[in-house]
Amino acid sequence: MKKEHISAWFQSLQDDICTEINNLENKNVFQEDRWEREGGGGGRSRAITGEIIEKGGVNFSAVHGKMPSKIANALGIAPNNFFATGVSIVLHPKNPMLPIIHMNVRYFETDQGDWWFGGGIDVTPHYVDINDAIFFHSFLKEKCDSYGDQWYPKFKTWADDYFFIKHRNETRGIGGIFFDRVNDKEFGSKESCFDFVMDIGNSFVPIYITLAERHKNKSYTKSNQEWQYLRRSRYVEFNLVWDRGTKFGLDTNGRTESILMSMPPRAHWVYDHQVVLGSPEDKTQNLLVKGIDWINYKEE
Amino acid sequence: MKKEHISAWFQSLQDDICTEINNLENKNVFQEDRWEREGGGGGRSRAITGEIIEKGGVNFSAVHGKMPSKIANALGIAPNNFFATGVSIVLHPKNPMLPIIHMNVRYFETDQGDWWFGGGIDVTPHYVDINDAIFFHSFLKEKCDSYGDQWYPKFKTWADDYFFIKHRNETRGIGGIFFDRVNDKEFGSKESCFDFVMDIGNSFVPIYITLAERHKNKSYTKSNQEWQYLRRSRYVEFNLVWDRGTKFGLDTNGRTESILMSMPPRAHWVYDHQVVLGSPEDKTQNLLVKGIDWINYKEE
């Protein structure tokens, strides 16, 4: 399994996802920027401005070079030449009834033989829809289960812990799965790891297209939109304060415009905002907690 | 100089500033929340919703207790009982011609006899106005100079370095002054330190009222406002990614709503936004660099 093979697959995943988003939007909504990294490698950033997706990005990168000692320390490995490739997506829909989605799949190796995969996919509804949550988590569980029963519970819990806005004491959304530094110790072989990562990458389109078809034409009010802008500000807070990928990128002179493609087009902050008891916003707020077994969730 | 004396002065500074802001707005624009800290102490948060100041806060706090070892490590001192008090202000005006302003004055001591003052004041214009910059920096220089010629250049440079958005390679605005861990080694005595901090605290009202009177009634366009929302998103990025006070507060379970009072009411992100060459926005962008000698700045 050569690194070129992995990065080529990631690149084709980017293409496939962009094609499907263009189909959904019924036109080309992407602006592509190719960039090169000073230390080696580069990427293809694709920013979206659409009718359904108000703002978002589907980014591919494959970078290599001498690892800064700061990064080696953070990873707990000796400074080496490294290679890293991946695809990152964040979509901020216009319609508040359609959730924000994020996916990342990545591969990392050093010339000393260390290697691992990482990734995750999580959904941030402005309004939690239980049927969506059941569909999304069931889909992920099925993908995970074909590699062993242990993975969905492990990676689902990891997502609950990772996509957590500590200073708000709330999850970013309904979670999903998250995994990092996964290699043959977990999956038996590199091929099996890569198969898993490809399965997750390929899940993006059926998941988001399903959600988009369900909600893209739903009507909404000014007040729904106001709540969407508040939820987006929480998304900003998570990404800028807690997301390790964002912090790492900004701290190591990554391409800022590609890293911050995850920012929403518009966000609002209101001092000490309180939801109305019993409202749909209140219901959503109460579901932003860790440890919900979405697949078996029963509405009261 | 007892700590109670210092915190009482900070509390009266908060009152004075709120009175002047209410005078400017011609009504009471503050919502006050008193809060207590689990480990000891508490504060008075005052959030603004006004006609001139769209959103902002004037916060006072005085907290004490056992210092978490994480904080002691970060400060490079032994874990002790500590006491910290201060006033923090951020104002986001409605009119894009009026700048954002921030001020913080603070005092810290441990029961082992360590103590210091810190603080700063900086201005973030959406559109840089050279006359404002000259007025603002001249005002600060005069205050600093009465304690010695060295302080304005030192604290002005410190502000340039501190209020810097590294991942954008731009300053947050036109800077101001910033200082930290200042004690009798710098100012000869604790009294003299406190005098300086009081002078800076008392500068807030004459500075901001002058700027507000100059610009509060200026007309502006939709496109000015759009630029304001973009500049605000940079403010968000600075505060959440780089501001040590914000990070420290969020990391140590401070009161989130008080810490994030610095967030703007509304912010926009646009992928790879480019200003029009030669436009007022371009002019401002070009002035967001370190090391400008504002007092002697000559427009070309």
XYZ file of C-alpha atoms in Angstrom:
600
model
C 0.000 0.000 0.000
C 1.897 3.007 -1.249
C 1.173 6.491 0.025
C 0.631 7.641 -3.570
C -2.145 5.100 -3.873
C -3.846 6.432 -0.757
C -3.565 10.072 -1.751
C -4.825 9.292 -5.257
C -7.897 7.667 -3.741
C -8.488 10.700 -1.506
C -8.241 12.923 -4.548
C -10.821 10.836 -6.392
C -13.052 10.954 -3.300
C -12.904 14.751 -3.460
C -13.928 14.605 -7.127
C -16.813 12.226 -6.454
C -18.174 14.301 -3.602
C -17.945 17.529 -5.598
C -19.786 15.884 -8.508
C -22.630 14.835 -6.228
C -22.867 18.261 -4.602
C -23.029 19.870 -8.040
C -25.803 17.405 -8.951
C -27.681 18.378 -5.815
C -27.254 22.072 -6.618
C -27.906 21.552 -10.332
C -24.880 23.622 -11.301
C -21.198 23.999 -10.511
C -20.951 25.653 -7.115
C -17.209 25.210 -6.600
C -14.322 27.617 -6.852
C -11.059 25.668 -6.965
C -7.723 26.919 -5.667
C -4.610 24.844 -6.087
C -1.875 25.690 -3.641
C 1.632 24.597 -2.850
C 3.197 24.246 0.563
C 6.595 25.836 1.064
C 8.012 22.761 2.802
C 6.617 20.314 0.211
C 3.348 19.186 -1.338
C 0.127 21.121 -1.645
C -3.573 20.790 -2.183
C -6.783 21.480 -4.043
C -9.208 23.610 -2.058
C -12.731 23.775 -3.365
C -14.973 26.408 -1.836
C -18.748 26.258 -2.264
C -21.227 29.049 -2.737
C -24.537 27.440 -3.541
C -28.285 27.682 -3.167
C -28.628 24.694 -0.850
C -25.127 24.872 0.646
C -24.713 28.539 1.534
C -21.003 28.120 2.247
C -18.625 25.236 2.593
C -15.592 23.491 1.267
C -14.319 20.149 0.043
C -10.544 20.140 0.442
C -7.854 17.709 -0.553
C -4.213 17.978 0.448
C -1.053 15.878 0.295
C 1.911 17.455 2.026
C 5.354 16.215 2.962
C 8.676 17.424 4.287
C 10.703 17.767 7.428
C 8.515 17.522 10.511
C 8.765 20.559 12.813
C 9.973 19.432 16.259
C 6.879 21.080 17.790
C 4.680 18.695 15.822
C 6.863 15.662 16.510
C 6.646 16.449 20.223
C 2.886 16.788 20.065
C 2.659 13.421 18.282
C 5.121 11.800 20.659
C 7.428 10.587 17.882
C 10.959 11.451 16.735
C 11.231 14.276 14.169
C 11.325 12.686 10.726
C 10.337 13.332 7.212
C 6.576 12.986 7.106
C 3.816 12.606 4.564
C 0.184 13.520 5.273
C -2.836 13.391 3.003
C -6.548 13.770 3.503
C -9.937 15.124 2.563
C -11.831 17.606 4.748
C -15.396 18.788 4.305
C -17.667 21.224 6.091
C -21.038 22.266 4.638
C -23.178 25.093 6.034
C -26.634 24.800 4.439
C -28.905 27.772 3.909
C -32.008 26.017 5.245
C -31.926 25.758 9.069
C -33.830 22.471 8.844
C -30.842 20.912 7.068
C -27.897 20.114 9.370
C -24.291 21.201 9.102
C -22.059 18.247 8.225
C -18.351 17.629 8.634
C -16.160 14.787 7.422
C -12.437 14.224 7.480
C -10.384 11.216 6.387
C -6.602 11.301 6.612
C -3.429 9.278 6.406
C -0.051 10.025 7.957
C 3.347 8.343 7.727
C 6.990 9.033 8.544
C 10.086 7.745 6.795
C 10.868 5.804 9.973
C 7.916 3.506 9.297
C 5.280 5.018 11.593
C 1.886 5.263 9.910
C -1.751 5.652 10.801
C -5.187 6.665 9.545
C -7.636 9.010 11.187
C -10.959 10.588 10.466
C -14.483 11.235 11.479
C -17.876 12.341 10.368
C -20.336 14.276 12.482
C -23.634 16.042 11.998
C -24.688 19.327 13.629
C -28.419 19.887 13.249
C -29.796 23.321 14.054
C -32.899 21.347 15.000
C -32.360 17.739 16.021
C -34.528 15.366 13.981
C -34.632 11.964 15.640
C -35.243 10.126 12.368
C -32.149 11.748 10.897
C -30.130 10.796 13.951
C -31.301 7.169 13.746
C -30.591 7.024 10.008
C -27.132 8.611 10.357
C -25.931 6.526 13.275
C -27.397 3.295 11.866
C -25.584 3.938 8.595
C -22.281 4.460 10.408
C -22.828 1.459 12.666
C -23.402 -0.816 9.688
C -20.169 0.379 8.057
C -18.220 -0.072 11.299
C -19.757 -3.447 12.165
C -18.353 -5.129 9.073
C -14.912 -4.674 10.672
C -16.007 -5.894 14.122
C -18.666 -5.058 16.701
C -16.291 -3.034 18.829
C -15.700 -0.135 16.433
C -18.994 1.696 16.335
C -19.317 2.020 20.139
C -15.652 2.976 20.458
C -15.636 5.560 17.647
C -19.100 6.908 18.557
C -17.934 7.588 22.123
C -14.753 9.126 20.767
C -16.856 11.515 18.644
C -19.006 12.451 21.661
C -15.825 13.314 23.551
C -14.096 15.041 20.657
C -16.944 17.158 19.266
C -17.654 18.617 22.688
C -17.787 22.357 23.409
C -16.307 22.228 26.885
C -16.922 25.872 27.804
C -20.621 25.492 26.872
C -20.920 22.013 28.358
C -22.680 20.829 25.209
C -21.896 18.620 22.246
C -21.487 20.246 18.825
C -24.401 18.221 17.503
C -25.526 14.589 17.376
C -21.962 13.328 17.003
C -21.079 10.495 14.667
C -17.744 8.719 14.698
C -14.175 9.882 15.304
C -10.943 7.881 15.207
C -7.265 8.715 15.201
C -3.935 6.884 14.911
C -5.598 3.716 13.757
C -3.256 1.150 12.206
C -2.738 -2.605 11.839
C -2.842 -3.061 15.630
C -6.551 -2.260 15.416
C -7.545 -3.523 11.982
C -5.112 -6.395 11.363
C -3.557 -4.951 8.221
C -2.956 -1.696 6.414
C -5.301 -2.851 3.654
C -8.075 -3.379 6.154
C -7.493 0.087 7.698
C -7.659 1.668 4.286
C -10.791 -0.305 3.389
C -12.427 1.042 6.526
C -11.385 4.622 5.756
C -12.648 4.274 2.178
C -15.984 2.954 3.483
C -16.296 5.992 5.742
C -15.277 8.366 2.964
C -17.810 6.797 0.631
C -20.535 7.196 3.263
C -20.523 10.949 2.944
C -22.571 11.218 -0.234
C -25.405 8.808 0.640
C -25.679 10.338 4.102
C -25.747 13.991 3.123
C -27.814 13.586 -0.025
C -30.423 11.725 2.023
C -30.529 14.522 4.605
C -30.586 17.195 1.910
C -33.465 15.543 0.035
C -35.398 15.266 3.284
C -35.043 18.908 4.306
C -33.864 21.178 1.504
C -37.329 22.400 0.560
C -38.742 22.738 4.060
C -40.141 26.128 4.988
C -38.667 28.067 7.868
C -39.173 31.307 9.735
C -36.955 34.274 10.626
C -36.795 32.871 14.116
C -35.566 29.489 12.829
C -32.886 31.377 10.952
C -31.931 33.384 14.035
C -31.450 30.112 15.928
C -29.369 28.778 13.036
C -27.046 31.811 13.338
C -26.683 31.189 17.072
C -25.904 27.509 16.521
C -23.342 28.524 13.917
C -21.601 30.730 16.476
C -21.202 27.637 18.647
C -19.686 25.904 15.627
C -17.206 28.777 15.329
C -16.383 28.499 19.022
C -15.738 24.776 18.772
C -13.558 25.028 15.699
C -11.456 27.969 16.871
C -11.136 27.033 20.545
C -11.143 23.226 20.666
C -10.659 21.611 17.274
C -7.141 20.189 17.233
C -6.974 20.098 13.449
C -7.808 23.795 13.130
C -5.428 24.848 15.901
C -2.672 22.663 14.500
C -3.144 24.107 11.030
C -3.198 27.732 12.133
C -0.260 27.186 14.451
C 1.928 25.580 11.790
C 1.352 28.076 8.980
C -1.143 25.996 7.059
C -3.162 27.690 4.315
C -5.519 29.846 6.390
C -8.265 30.159 3.773
C -8.430 26.360 3.416
C -8.395 25.723 7.162
C -11.061 28.337 7.855
C -13.342 27.126 5.093
C -15.157 25.540 8.028
C -16.373 28.978 9.174
C -20.054 29.728 8.549
C -21.065 32.546 6.190
C -22.769 34.369 9.035
C -22.977 33.850 12.784
C -24.676 35.690 15.630
C -23.788 36.025 19.278
C -26.380 37.089 21.854
C -25.378 37.614 25.468
C -26.732 34.844 27.700
C -29.291 33.653 25.164
C -32.079 31.565 26.720
C -34.337 29.234 24.798
C -38.086 29.228 25.458
C -39.008 26.291 27.665
C -40.635 23.516 25.657
C -39.761 25.096 22.285
C -38.084 23.180 19.437
C -34.888 25.091 20.300
C -35.150 23.903 23.900
C -35.677 20.334 22.721
C -32.543 20.542 20.576
C -30.513 22.148 23.353
C -31.465 19.299 25.696
C -30.210 16.730 23.182
C -26.730 18.269 22.952
C -25.284 15.873 25.516
C -22.845 13.008 25.359
C -23.791 9.367 25.452
C -27.189 9.322 23.723
C -27.877 5.941 22.117
C -29.376 7.467 18.981
C -30.088 4.199 17.215
C -32.407 3.081 20.019
C -33.655 6.537 20.940
C -37.387 6.688 21.713
C -39.152 10.024 21.778
C -41.243 10.485 24.934
C -1.857 49.195 49.172
C -4.379 46.517 50.045
C -5.950 44.316 47.412
C -9.386 45.393 48.628
C -8.460 48.968 47.825
C -7.457 48.037 44.279
C -10.550 45.956 43.593
C -12.788 48.694 45.036
C -11.216 51.161 42.622
C -11.772 48.777 39.696
C -15.378 48.423 40.726
C -15.810 52.204 40.789
C -14.135 52.403 37.362
C -16.751 49.985 36.045
C -19.489 52.225 37.488
C -17.984 55.385 35.985
C -17.604 53.860 32.537
C -21.157 52.486 32.568
C -22.510 55.906 33.580
C -20.742 57.566 30.656
C -21.906 54.933 28.190
C -25.479 55.402 29.407
C -25.053 59.159 28.927
C -23.827 58.558 25.402
C -26.783 56.281 24.679
C -29.230 58.535 26.545
C -30.711 55.586 28.452
C -29.658 52.580 30.485
C -28.286 50.025 28.054
C -26.874 47.581 30.609
C -28.090 44.249 31.854
C -26.217 43.335 35.031
C -25.472 39.789 36.170
C -23.748 39.162 39.454
C -22.033 35.831 39.658
C -20.034 33.828 42.167
C -17.053 31.649 41.471
C -17.088 28.182 42.969
C -13.503 28.461 44.233
C -13.981 31.953 45.705
C -14.988 35.469 44.698
C -17.123 36.542 41.784
C -18.020 39.455 39.594
C -20.453 41.908 38.083
C -20.961 41.406 34.356
C -22.698 44.204 32.515
C -23.827 43.450 28.986
C -24.784 46.235 26.607
C -27.495 46.341 23.986
C -27.642 49.897 22.739
C -28.300 52.105 19.740
C -24.693 53.257 19.347
C -23.046 50.205 20.918
C -24.788 47.282 19.240
C -23.267 44.773 21.658
C -20.612 44.860 24.315
C -19.774 44.421 27.942
C -18.156 46.166 30.879
C -17.118 43.477 33.341
C -15.667 43.586 36.818
C -14.402 40.576 38.746
C -12.478 39.835 41.921
C -11.710 36.164 42.419
C -9.525 34.259 44.848
C -8.743 30.741 45.980
C -6.338 27.911 45.486
C -4.402 28.297 42.248
C -4.742 25.300 39.895
C -1.287 23.835 39.220
C -1.916 24.258 35.488
C -2.141 28.026 35.997
C 0.810 28.179 38.380
C 2.892 26.340 35.771
C 1.800 28.712 33.040
C 2.748 31.677 35.239
C 6.017 30.074 36.297
C 5.312 30.398 40.013
C 4.620 27.953 42.854
C 0.938 27.036 43.374
C -0.428 29.361 46.047
C -3.574 31.024 47.115
C -4.168 33.802 44.630
C -6.270 36.907 44.256
C -7.084 38.484 40.890
C -9.228 41.486 40.088
C -9.859 43.547 36.989
C -12.113 45.353 34.576
C -12.601 44.205 30.975
C -14.409 46.028 28.220
C -15.233 45.314 24.594
C -17.638 47.502 22.598
C -18.954 46.605 19.132
C -20.584 49.738 17.696
C -23.415 49.625 15.188
C -21.896 52.262 12.899
C -18.969 50.844 10.868
C -17.300 54.270 10.965
C -16.952 53.964 14.732
C -14.180 51.551 15.836
C -14.368 48.557 18.127
C -12.572 49.257 21.407
C -11.130 47.006 24.079
C -9.656 47.779 27.464
C -8.500 45.618 30.315
C -6.859 46.563 33.619
C -6.005 43.886 36.145
C -4.163 43.099 39.351
C -2.871 39.748 40.580
C -1.245 38.612 43.806
C -0.397 35.422 45.680
C -0.172 34.848 49.404
C 3.559 34.269 48.905
C 4.040 37.951 48.132
C 4.128 37.867 44.302
C 2.087 40.657 42.751
C 1.735 42.487 39.465
C -0.515 44.661 37.337
C -1.399 44.170 33.710
C -3.626 45.700 31.113
C -4.040 47.263 27.761
C -6.255 49.286 25.532
C -6.527 48.878 21.790
C -8.708 50.181 19.006
C -9.960 48.187 16.001
C -11.347 50.493 13.322
C -13.353 48.948 10.506
C -11.975 51.897 8.526
C -8.705 53.355 9.786
C -9.015 57.115 10.344
C -5.566 58.665 10.694
C -6.804 61.532 12.869
C -8.317 59.012 15.273
C -5.093 57.037 15.337
C -3.041 60.168 16.067
C -5.471 61.282 18.788
C -5.596 57.834 20.395
C -1.865 57.164 20.426
C -1.003 60.732 21.485
C -3.424 60.403 24.391
C -1.816 57.147 25.508
C 1.715 58.491 25.031
C 0.981 61.474 27.244
C -0.348 59.216 30.001
C 2.664 56.905 29.708
C 5.241 59.703 29.463
C 4.424 61.058 32.910
C 5.972 57.822 34.266
C 9.024 57.939 31.994
C 9.786 58.169 28.278
C 10.431 54.460 27.952
C 6.893 53.210 28.602
C 4.922 54.317 25.555
C 7.367 52.808 23.008
C 7.676 49.624 25.065
C 3.944 49.135 25.660
C 3.007 50.239 22.138
C 5.334 47.608 20.642
C 3.962 45.041 23.082
C 0.425 45.827 21.847
C 1.522 45.462 18.199
C 2.920 42.043 19.041
C 0.042 40.946 21.249
C -2.939 42.096 19.158
C -1.625 40.300 16.107
C -3.628 37.761 14.115
C -0.766 35.458 13.224
C -2.670 33.222 10.789
C -3.821 36.329 8.849
C -0.495 38.108 9.171
C -2.294 41.278 10.178
C -2.783 43.315 13.339
C -6.226 43.397 14.944
C -6.387 47.150 14.411
C -4.275 50.207 15.140
C -2.984 48.758 18.412
C -2.570 50.870 21.513
C -0.706 49.723 24.597
C -0.345 46.372 26.330
C 1.572 45.494 29.482
C 1.758 42.513 31.784
C 3.430 41.566 35.070
C 4.400 45.114 35.795
C 5.483 45.759 39.388
C 7.831 47.918 41.479
C 10.824 46.766 39.414
C 9.384 48.822 36.558
C 7.581 51.639 38.324
C 9.546 52.053 41.565
C 6.647 51.367 43.903
C 3.307 49.649 44.054
C 1.635 53.043 44.430
C 3.225 54.242 41.236
C 2.129 51.074 39.375
C -1.413 51.542 40.588
C -1.346 55.232 39.652
C -0.351 54.246 36.132
C -3.078 51.602 35.887
C -5.652 54.106 37.191
C -4.505 56.632 34.575
C -4.988 54.042 31.835
C -8.369 52.987 33.225
C -9.480 56.605 33.375
C -8.417 57.129 29.759
C -11.147 54.890 28.446
C -14.012 57.374 28.710
C -12.338 60.439 27.146
C -10.950 58.267 24.358
C -14.101 56.431 23.407
C -16.492 59.321 23.917
C -14.305 61.426 21.597
C -14.352 58.706 18.923
C -18.090 58.150 19.371
C -18.900 61.859 19.043
C -16.782 62.037 15.893
C -18.406 59.118 14.112
C -21.701 58.012 15.678
C -23.876 59.969 13.245
C -21.903 59.310 10.073
C -23.792 57.749 7.215
C -22.738 54.389 5.840
C -23.669 51.965 3.116
C -24.594 48.273 2.997
C -21.122 47.640 1.660
C -19.526 49.449 4.631
C -21.581 47.229 6.871
C -20.541 44.100 4.991
C -16.895 45.058 5.539
C -17.650 45.653 9.222
C -19.004 42.083 9.500
C -15.853 40.738 7.868
C -13.613 42.742 10.211
C -15.658 41.422 13.117
C -14.966 37.856 12.022
C -11.245 38.652 12.300
C -11.951 39.931 15.806
C -13.599 36.579 16.600
C -10.603 34.731 15.168
C -8.151 36.731 17.264
C -10.090 36.327 20.493
C -10.814 32.626 20.149
C -7.494 31.524 18.634
C -4.858 33.846 20.086
C -6.098 35.900 23.023
C -4.468 34.439 26.132
C -7.093 35.903 28.470
C -9.955 34.272 26.561
C -8.204 30.923 26.250
C -7.197 30.971 29.899
C -10.738 31.800 30.988
C -12.393 29.124 28.843
C -9.788 26.560 29.836
C -10.175 27.158 33.574
C -13.968 27.104 33.771
C -14.434 30.854 33.934
C -17.931 32.247 33.397
C -18.370 31.652 29.662
C -20.986 34.352 29.068
C -18.735 36.976 30.677
C -15.623 35.868 28.810
C -17.417 35.729 25.457
C -19.034 39.131 25.901
C -16.238 40.160 23.543
C -17.957 38.361 20.651
C -19.647 40.610 18.073
C -23.422 40.466 17.584
C -22.945 39.348 14.009
C -19.973 38.302 11.913
C -19.507 37.150 8.325
C -16.947 34.888 6.731
C -16.325 34.927 2.977
C -13.889 32.490 1.406
C -10.714 34.245 0.260
C -12.241 37.711 0.363
C -10.286 40.269 -1.682
C -10.555 44.008 -1.263
C -10.827 46.260 -4.316
C -7.466 47.843 -5.063
C -7.360 51.457 -3.964
C -10.646 51.245 -2.046
C -11.051 52.452 1.566
C -11.095 48.774 2.582
C -7.762 48.258 0.788
C -6.337 51.301 2.535
C -7.382 49.923 5.919
C -6.058 46.455 5.129
C -2.666 47.923 4.244
C -2.492 49.688 7.606
C -2.995 46.495 9.619
C 0.735 45.996 10.135
C 3.034 46.206 13.119
C 5.346 49.106 13.849
C 3.473 52.087 12.414
C 4.443 55.305 14.221
C 0.882 56.608 14.320
C 1.675 59.839 16.122
C 3.965 60.970 13.305
C 2.055 59.274 10.508
C 1.750 61.370 7.355
C -0.806 60.453 4.706
C 0.704 60.294 1.230
